[in-house]
Amino acid sequence: MNEETLEARSETKLPSVNREVAPLVDALIRDAQALRVNVSQGQLGETLIDCGVRAVGGLEAGRRMGEICLGGLGRVSLQTVDPSSAWPFMVTVHTDQPVLACLGSQYAGWSLSVEDKGKKYHVLGSGPARALGSTEKLFEELGYRDNADSACLVLEADRAPPAALVKHIAEACKLSTDALTIIYAPTSSLAGTVQIAARCLEVALHKSHELHFPLHHIVDGMATAPLPPPAPGFVAAMGRTNDAIIYGGRVQLYVSGSAKAAKALADQLPSLKSKDYGKPFADIFAAVKGDFYAIDRMLFSPAKVTVTALESGESFEAGHIDTAILSRSFSS
C-alpha cells in the first residue's frame, strides 16, 4: 500500500456522524425497557435518555453509548481475555474511521454551561452533535463539519440537562429542539463506566494530536481497556475509569508515512512518559487539590501501544500494563 493510495483514501467524502448514529439511537429507544434505561420527552420536545441517573442502566447500555459516541462509525464490545487475570473483562473498540469517529465525535470537547435554579450546570458534551454545533478549533483542523436534520449528544452527568442548555445546544446545531436527543449517565453508573473505558482509542488519538502527529496518517486503529468496577463517588469513579486507560489500556494504530515517524509516535504515546505517572488517578487528583488542569496532559494516554507503519510493515511497541496500580485503584 503506497502513500498515494492512502492519501486518495483520506480524500474520500466523509460520512455524516449524526446520520450514521440515528439507527443506533432508535434501537436504544426501542430496547429501553430491556436495557433498563428511561426515555422521556423534555420541556422543549427534546428526547432525553437516562442511562444511569434514575434509571438502573447496565453494561449493555454503556456499550451502546460508546458506539453512539463514536458517531456510528465504530464497534464496542465486551470481551474476556485471560480468565486467571485479576481484571479479565475488557472493553474493546475498533473503527475504520479513527480520526473522525474519535476526535470528530467521541471526544468530550464541547464545554457547556448554564445557570439553572441558582446553580451552575457545567458539562462536557461528546458524540455526533459536536460536529454540528461546537465551536472547537479542532473541527477546523479536521476539515469536517456535519450536515444533518437531527443530532445526538452524550453527557457524563448526574442529572438531566436543564431546558436552557437544551435550547442552547439546539440553536448551536441550527435544529429545532425536537430534533435533538440527549443521552446521559454519571461516571459512577454501570453504563457510564463502560462508555468512558471505551474512550481508550480516542485518548490515543487525542495524544497523537497533542504530539503533532499528522492525523491524516492514522489509517486504522483499535484499543482495549479493562472494565473497572463502578465506584459510588465521582472522584473514585473518575479515578478508576482513567486508570483503566492510563495503566491498563492497550492501543494498536496503523499509520502511513515513514517508519521513523511511526517509531517516534510509539515511543512518545504511552502514559508512562508523563511526569505524573505512577499513582492511581484519584491520588494524583487529590495531590493537585482537585485542579484537573494542573495534571500533566501527557498522562492521558494508553498504557501500552503498538504502531504499525503500513509502507514498511514494521511495528513499534512501547509502554506496559501496570497490574499493580490497576488492582490498587480497582480494589480501594
GROMACS .gro file of C-alpha atoms in nm:
model
  332
    1MET     CA    1   0.000   0.000   0.000
    2ASN     CA    2   0.171   0.322  -0.113
    3GLU     CA    3   0.141   0.683   0.003
    4GLU     CA    4  -0.066   0.787  -0.298
    5THR     CA    5  -0.325   0.517  -0.227
    6LEU     CA    6  -0.351   0.621   0.139
    7GLU     CA    7  -0.378   0.990   0.051
    8ALA     CA    8  -0.650   0.913  -0.206
    9ARG     CA    9  -0.846   0.723   0.058
   10SER     CA   10  -0.814   1.014   0.301
   11GLU     CA   11  -0.982   1.240   0.043
   12THR     CA   12  -1.292   1.019   0.020
   13LYS     CA   13  -1.608   1.205   0.119
   14LEU     CA   14  -1.662   1.162   0.490
   15PRO     CA   15  -1.991   1.027   0.629
   16SER     CA   16  -2.239   1.220   0.841
   17VAL     CA   17  -2.187   1.113   1.201
   18ASN     CA   18  -2.537   1.221   1.302
   19ARG     CA   19  -2.700   1.027   1.018
   20GLU     CA   20  -2.485   0.722   1.086
   21VAL     CA   21  -2.580   0.719   1.453
   22ALA     CA   22  -2.956   0.762   1.405
   23PRO     CA   23  -3.031   0.386   1.379
   24LEU     CA   24  -2.833   0.323   1.699
   25VAL     CA   25  -3.030   0.590   1.884
   26ASP     CA   26  -3.358   0.446   1.753
   27ALA     CA   27  -3.253   0.099   1.871
   28LEU     CA   28  -3.163   0.231   2.217
   29ILE     CA   29  -3.509   0.386   2.244
   30ARG     CA   30  -3.680   0.072   2.113
   31ASP     CA   31  -3.493  -0.151   2.360
   32ALA     CA   32  -3.521   0.087   2.654
   33GLN     CA   33  -3.719  -0.146   2.879
   34ALA     CA   34  -3.486  -0.441   2.824
   35LEU     CA   35  -3.182  -0.217   2.879
   36ARG     CA   36  -3.332  -0.055   3.192
   37VAL     CA   37  -3.298   0.297   3.055
   38ASN     CA   38  -3.559   0.570   3.079
   39VAL     CA   39  -3.673   0.759   2.769
   40SER     CA   40  -3.871   1.080   2.811
   41GLN     CA   41  -3.960   1.399   2.634
   42GLY     CA   42  -3.811   1.717   2.779
   43GLN     CA   43  -3.981   2.051   2.829
   44LEU     CA   44  -3.882   2.169   2.482
   45GLY     CA   45  -3.970   1.849   2.299
   46GLU     CA   46  -3.620   1.703   2.305
   47THR     CA   47  -3.569   1.331   2.363
   48LEU     CA   48  -3.391   1.253   2.690
   49ILE     CA   49  -3.239   0.911   2.757
   50ASP     CA   50  -3.133   0.842   3.115
   51CYS     CA   51  -2.886   0.552   3.122
   52GLY     CA   52  -2.783   0.566   3.486
   53VAL     CA   53  -2.918   0.851   3.699
   54ARG     CA   54  -3.269   0.741   3.795
   55ALA     CA   55  -3.251   0.452   3.556
   56VAL     CA   56  -3.060   0.138   3.652
   57GLY     CA   57  -2.897   0.103   3.310
   58GLY     CA   58  -2.623  -0.156   3.273
   59LEU     CA   59  -2.319  -0.271   3.081
   60GLU     CA   60  -2.505  -0.313   2.751
   61ALA     CA   61  -2.649   0.038   2.776
   62GLY     CA   62  -2.294   0.165   2.827
   63ARG     CA   63  -2.165  -0.037   2.532
   64ARG     CA   64  -2.430   0.118   2.311
   65MET     CA   65  -2.350   0.465   2.446
   66GLY     CA   66  -1.990   0.404   2.341
   67GLU     CA   67  -2.094   0.322   1.985
   68ILE     CA   68  -2.321   0.627   1.974
   69CYS     CA   69  -2.034   0.846   2.096
   70LEU     CA   70  -1.831   0.714   1.802
   71GLY     CA   71  -2.091   0.853   1.562
   72GLY     CA   72  -2.198   0.508   1.447
   73LEU     CA   73  -1.855   0.456   1.290
   74GLY     CA   74  -1.709   0.211   1.539
   75ARG     CA   75  -1.780  -0.105   1.732
   76VAL     CA   76  -1.758  -0.150   2.108
   77SER     CA   77  -1.755  -0.500   2.255
   78LEU     CA   78  -1.724  -0.659   2.598
   79GLN     CA   79  -1.475  -0.945   2.598
   80THR     CA   80  -1.289  -1.177   2.830
   81VAL     CA   81  -0.914  -1.227   2.798
   82ASP     CA   82  -0.709  -1.429   3.047
   83PRO     CA   83  -0.964  -1.569   3.298
   84SER     CA   84  -0.688  -1.601   3.558
   85SER     CA   85  -0.620  -1.227   3.544
   86ALA     CA   86  -0.741  -1.015   3.835
   87TRP     CA   87  -0.937  -0.799   3.586
   88PRO     CA   88  -1.017  -1.023   3.287
   89PHE     CA   89  -1.314  -0.838   3.138
   90MET     CA   90  -1.227  -0.586   2.870
   91VAL     CA   91  -1.391  -0.310   2.669
   92THR     CA   92  -1.264  -0.326   2.310
   93VAL     CA   93  -1.308  -0.059   2.042
   94HIS     CA   94  -1.243  -0.062   1.669
   95THR     CA   95  -1.318   0.188   1.396
   96ASP     CA   96  -1.214   0.219   1.032
   97GLN     CA   97  -1.252   0.597   1.072
   98PRO     CA   98  -1.041   0.658   1.385
   99VAL     CA   99  -0.987   1.031   1.338
  100LEU     CA  100  -1.347   1.118   1.256
  101ALA     CA  101  -1.508   0.872   1.499
  102CYS     CA  102  -1.281   0.953   1.793
  103LEU     CA  103  -1.193   1.321   1.752
  104GLY     CA  104  -1.483   1.435   1.536
  105SER     CA  105  -1.746   1.267   1.754
  106GLN     CA  106  -1.643   1.077   2.069
  107TYR     CA  107  -1.406   1.330   2.222
  108ALA     CA  108  -1.573   1.523   2.508
  109GLY     CA  109  -1.469   1.860   2.375
  110TRP     CA  110  -1.787   2.069   2.384
  111SER     CA  111  -1.785   2.273   2.706
  112LEU     CA  112  -2.141   2.366   2.803
  113SER     CA  113  -2.258   2.581   3.095
  114VAL     CA  114  -2.585   2.747   3.202
  115GLU     CA  115  -2.738   2.879   3.521
  116ASP     CA  116  -3.016   2.652   3.647
  117LYS     CA  117  -3.217   2.734   3.959
  118GLY     CA  118  -2.937   2.944   4.100
  119LYS     CA  119  -2.672   2.680   4.035
  120LYS     CA  120  -2.425   2.641   3.752
  121TYR     CA  121  -2.479   2.338   3.533
  122HIS     CA  122  -2.149   2.261   3.361
  123VAL     CA  123  -2.086   1.956   3.148
  124LEU     CA  124  -1.869   1.837   2.860
  125GLY     CA  125  -2.058   1.716   2.557
  126SER     CA  126  -1.946   1.428   2.336
  127GLY     CA  127  -2.097   1.248   2.042
  128PRO     CA  128  -2.201   1.349   1.691
  129ALA     CA  129  -2.387   1.671   1.779
  130ARG     CA  130  -2.044   1.827   1.837
  131ALA     CA  131  -1.982   1.819   1.464
  132LEU     CA  132  -2.290   2.037   1.413
  133GLY     CA  133  -2.282   2.283   1.699
  134SER     CA  134  -1.950   2.301   1.879
  135THR     CA  135  -1.710   2.587   1.802
  136GLU     CA  136  -1.400   2.381   1.889
  137LYS     CA  137  -1.098   2.474   1.677
  138LEU     CA  138  -1.037   2.101   1.638
  139PHE     CA  139  -1.300   2.085   1.363
  140GLU     CA  140  -1.107   2.340   1.157
  141GLU     CA  141  -0.802   2.114   1.178
  142LEU     CA  142  -1.009   1.810   1.085
  143GLY     CA  143  -1.167   1.996   0.794
  144TYR     CA  144  -1.502   1.847   0.888
  145ARG     CA  145  -1.850   1.973   0.968
  146ASP     CA  146  -2.164   1.763   0.967
  147ASN     CA  147  -2.491   1.844   0.795
  148ALA     CA  148  -2.793   1.658   0.931
  149ASP     CA  149  -3.154   1.716   1.027
  150SER     CA  150  -3.120   1.558   1.373
  151ALA     CA  151  -2.849   1.538   1.636
  152CYS     CA  152  -2.744   1.333   1.936
  153LEU     CA  153  -2.527   1.448   2.226
  154VAL     CA  154  -2.390   1.237   2.513
  155LEU     CA  155  -2.330   1.387   2.857
  156GLU     CA  156  -2.135   1.249   3.151
  157ALA     CA  157  -2.379   1.393   3.403
  158ASP     CA  158  -2.565   1.308   3.723
  159ARG     CA  159  -2.885   1.487   3.623
  160ALA     CA  160  -3.082   1.571   3.313
  161PRO     CA  161  -2.980   1.886   3.125
  162PRO     CA  162  -3.192   2.193   3.205
  163ALA     CA  163  -3.412   2.346   2.938
  164ALA     CA  164  -3.180   2.646   2.894
  165LEU     CA  165  -2.895   2.415   2.797
  166VAL     CA  166  -3.115   2.215   2.559
  167LYS     CA  167  -3.216   2.538   2.387
  168HIS     CA  168  -2.853   2.646   2.357
  169ILE     CA  169  -2.745   2.312   2.208
  170ALA     CA  170  -3.030   2.311   1.954
  171GLU     CA  171  -2.958   2.668   1.847
  172ALA     CA  172  -2.587   2.592   1.809
  173CYS     CA  173  -2.675   2.290   1.592
  174LYS     CA  174  -2.926   2.501   1.395
  175LEU     CA  175  -3.200   2.250   1.472
  176SER     CA  176  -3.535   2.257   1.645
  177THR     CA  177  -3.528   2.115   1.997
  178ASP     CA  178  -3.749   1.824   1.897
  179ALA     CA  179  -3.475   1.707   1.658
  180LEU     CA  180  -3.232   1.672   1.947
  181THR     CA  181  -3.159   1.358   2.153
  182ILE     CA  182  -2.951   1.383   2.470
  183ILE     CA  183  -2.819   1.070   2.640
  184TYR     CA  184  -2.674   1.098   2.987
  185ALA     CA  185  -2.526   0.885   3.265
  186PRO     CA  186  -2.295   0.958   3.560
  187THR     CA  187  -1.939   0.829   3.578
  188SER     CA  188  -2.034   0.615   3.877
  189SER     CA  189  -2.300   0.416   3.690
  190LEU     CA  190  -2.253   0.086   3.510
  191ALA     CA  191  -2.327   0.248   3.174
  192GLY     CA  192  -2.105   0.545   3.246
  193THR     CA  193  -1.816   0.319   3.341
  194VAL     CA  194  -1.834   0.129   3.012
  195GLN     CA  195  -1.868   0.430   2.786
  196ILE     CA  196  -1.569   0.603   2.947
  197ALA     CA  197  -1.347   0.293   2.929
  198ALA     CA  198  -1.450   0.278   2.562
  199ARG     CA  199  -1.252   0.600   2.509
  200CYS     CA  200  -0.918   0.420   2.510
  201LEU     CA  201  -0.867   0.465   2.136
  202GLU     CA  202  -0.991   0.823   2.147
  203VAL     CA  203  -0.736   0.905   2.418
  204ALA     CA  204  -0.461   0.771   2.191
  205LEU     CA  205  -0.587   0.982   1.900
  206HIS     CA  206  -0.601   1.292   2.118
  207LYS     CA  207  -0.248   1.230   2.247
  208SER     CA  208  -0.128   1.182   1.888
  209HIS     CA  209  -0.282   1.520   1.808
  210GLU     CA  210  -0.108   1.676   2.109
  211LEU     CA  211   0.220   1.531   1.982
  212HIS     CA  212   0.156   1.694   1.641
  213PHE     CA  213   0.150   1.363   1.457
  214PRO     CA  214  -0.028   1.414   1.120
  215LEU     CA  215  -0.380   1.292   1.183
  216HIS     CA  216  -0.437   1.204   0.817
  217HIS     CA  217  -0.160   0.945   0.855
  218ILE     CA  218  -0.367   0.747   1.106
  219VAL     CA  219  -0.542   0.495   0.884
  220ASP     CA  220  -0.699   0.248   1.127
  221GLY     CA  221  -0.695   0.163   1.493
  222MET     CA  222  -0.827  -0.045   1.778
  223ALA     CA  223  -0.792  -0.045   2.155
  224THR     CA  224  -0.886  -0.233   2.467
  225ALA     CA  225  -0.903  -0.148   2.836
  226PRO     CA  226  -1.005  -0.342   3.146
  227LEU     CA  227  -1.361  -0.283   3.264
  228PRO     CA  228  -1.328  -0.115   3.604
  229PRO     CA  229  -1.581  -0.175   3.881
  230PRO     CA  230  -1.804   0.130   3.936
  231ALA     CA  231  -1.747   0.341   4.247
  232PRO     CA  232  -2.025   0.537   4.420
  233GLY     CA  233  -1.837   0.867   4.449
  234PHE     CA  234  -1.749   1.084   4.149
  235VAL     CA  235  -1.376   1.117   4.226
  236ALA     CA  236  -1.331   0.744   4.287
  237ALA     CA  237  -1.529   0.660   3.973
  238MET     CA  238  -1.334   0.910   3.765
  239GLY     CA  239  -1.013   0.768   3.908
  240ARG     CA  240  -1.095   0.411   3.816
  241THR     CA  241  -1.208   0.488   3.463
  242ASN     CA  242  -0.895   0.695   3.398
  243ASP     CA  243  -0.671   0.427   3.550
  244ALA     CA  244  -0.828   0.164   3.323
  245ILE     CA  245  -0.679   0.351   3.027
  246ILE     CA  246  -0.365   0.503   3.180
  247TYR     CA  247  -0.243   0.179   3.341
  248GLY     CA  248  -0.442  -0.089   3.156
  249GLY     CA  249  -0.522   0.042   2.810
  250ARG     CA  250  -0.363  -0.107   2.500
  251VAL     CA  251  -0.380   0.050   2.155
  252GLN     CA  252  -0.288  -0.058   1.803
  253LEU     CA  253  -0.255   0.213   1.538
  254TYR     CA  254  -0.190   0.160   1.167
  255VAL     CA  255  -0.025   0.460   1.006
  256SER     CA  256   0.102   0.582   0.673
  257GLY     CA  257   0.424   0.779   0.641
  258SER     CA  258   0.776   0.678   0.736
  259ALA     CA  259   0.873   0.402   0.975
  260LYS     CA  260   1.082   0.660   1.161
  261ALA     CA  261   0.772   0.871   1.232
  262ALA     CA  262   0.577   0.561   1.339
  263LYS     CA  263   0.851   0.467   1.584
  264ALA     CA  264   0.866   0.821   1.723
  265LEU     CA  265   0.490   0.814   1.782
  266ALA     CA  266   0.508   0.477   1.958
  267ASP     CA  267   0.791   0.598   2.179
  268GLN     CA  268   0.606   0.911   2.292
  269LEU     CA  269   0.248   0.783   2.313
  270PRO     CA  270   0.234   0.572   2.634
  271SER     CA  271   0.123   0.726   2.963
  272LEU     CA  272   0.449   0.638   3.139
  273LYS     CA  273   0.609   0.929   2.952
  274SER     CA  274   0.418   1.167   3.182
  275LYS     CA  275   0.580   1.317   3.492
  276ASP     CA  276   0.260   1.237   3.685
  277TYR     CA  277   0.267   0.867   3.600
  278GLY     CA  278   0.294   0.613   3.883
  279LYS     CA  279  -0.002   0.661   4.120
  280PRO     CA  280  -0.376   0.592   4.094
  281PHE     CA  281  -0.551   0.883   3.926
  282ALA     CA  282  -0.760   0.963   4.235
  283ASP     CA  283  -0.437   1.016   4.432
  284ILE     CA  284  -0.297   1.241   4.159
  285PHE     CA  285  -0.622   1.438   4.155
  286ALA     CA  286  -0.609   1.484   4.534
  287ALA     CA  287  -0.246   1.596   4.518
  288VAL     CA  288  -0.339   1.888   4.290
  289LYS     CA  289  -0.637   1.972   4.516
  290GLY     CA  290  -0.893   1.884   4.250
  291ASP     CA  291  -0.748   2.113   3.983
  292PHE     CA  292  -0.788   1.890   3.679
  293TYR     CA  293  -0.586   2.127   3.462
  294ALA     CA  294  -0.285   2.103   3.695
  295ILE     CA  295  -0.236   1.741   3.590
  296ASP     CA  296   0.016   1.682   3.313
  297ARG     CA  297  -0.192   1.638   2.998
  298MET     CA  298   0.059   1.384   2.867
  299LEU     CA  299  -0.073   1.144   3.134
  300PHE     CA  300  -0.399   1.098   2.942
  301SER     CA  301  -0.289   0.820   2.712
  302PRO     CA  302  -0.293   0.440   2.696
  303ALA     CA  303  -0.052   0.225   2.895
  304LYS     CA  304   0.084   0.026   2.602
  305VAL     CA  305   0.089   0.099   2.231
  306THR     CA  306   0.184  -0.067   1.905
  307VAL     CA  307   0.222   0.148   1.595
  308THR     CA  308   0.246  -0.029   1.259
  309ALA     CA  309   0.396   0.153   0.961
  310LEU     CA  310   0.193   0.026   0.665
  311GLU     CA  311   0.453   0.104   0.399
  312SER     CA  312   0.737  -0.091   0.560
  313GLY     CA  313   0.534  -0.341   0.759
  314GLU     CA  314   0.733  -0.263   1.072
  315SER     CA  315   0.565  -0.245   1.412
  316PHE     CA  316   0.693  -0.049   1.710
  317GLU     CA  317   0.585  -0.121   2.067
  318ALA     CA  318   0.624   0.087   2.382
  319GLY     CA  319   0.485   0.109   2.735
  320HIS     CA  320   0.350  -0.163   2.961
  321ILE     CA  321   0.039  -0.268   3.154
  322ASP     CA  322   0.070  -0.195   3.526
  323THR     CA  323  -0.148  -0.453   3.701
  324ALA     CA  324  -0.030  -0.348   4.047
  325ILE     CA  325  -0.167   0.006   4.014
  326LEU     CA  326  -0.483  -0.125   3.846
  327SER     CA  327  -0.551  -0.357   4.141
  328ARG     CA  328  -0.475  -0.079   4.388
  329SER     CA  329  -0.721   0.151   4.210
  330PHE     CA  330  -0.996  -0.101   4.139
  331SER     CA  331  -0.992  -0.259   4.486
  332SER     CA  332  -0.971   0.050   4.707
   0.00000   0.00000   0.00000
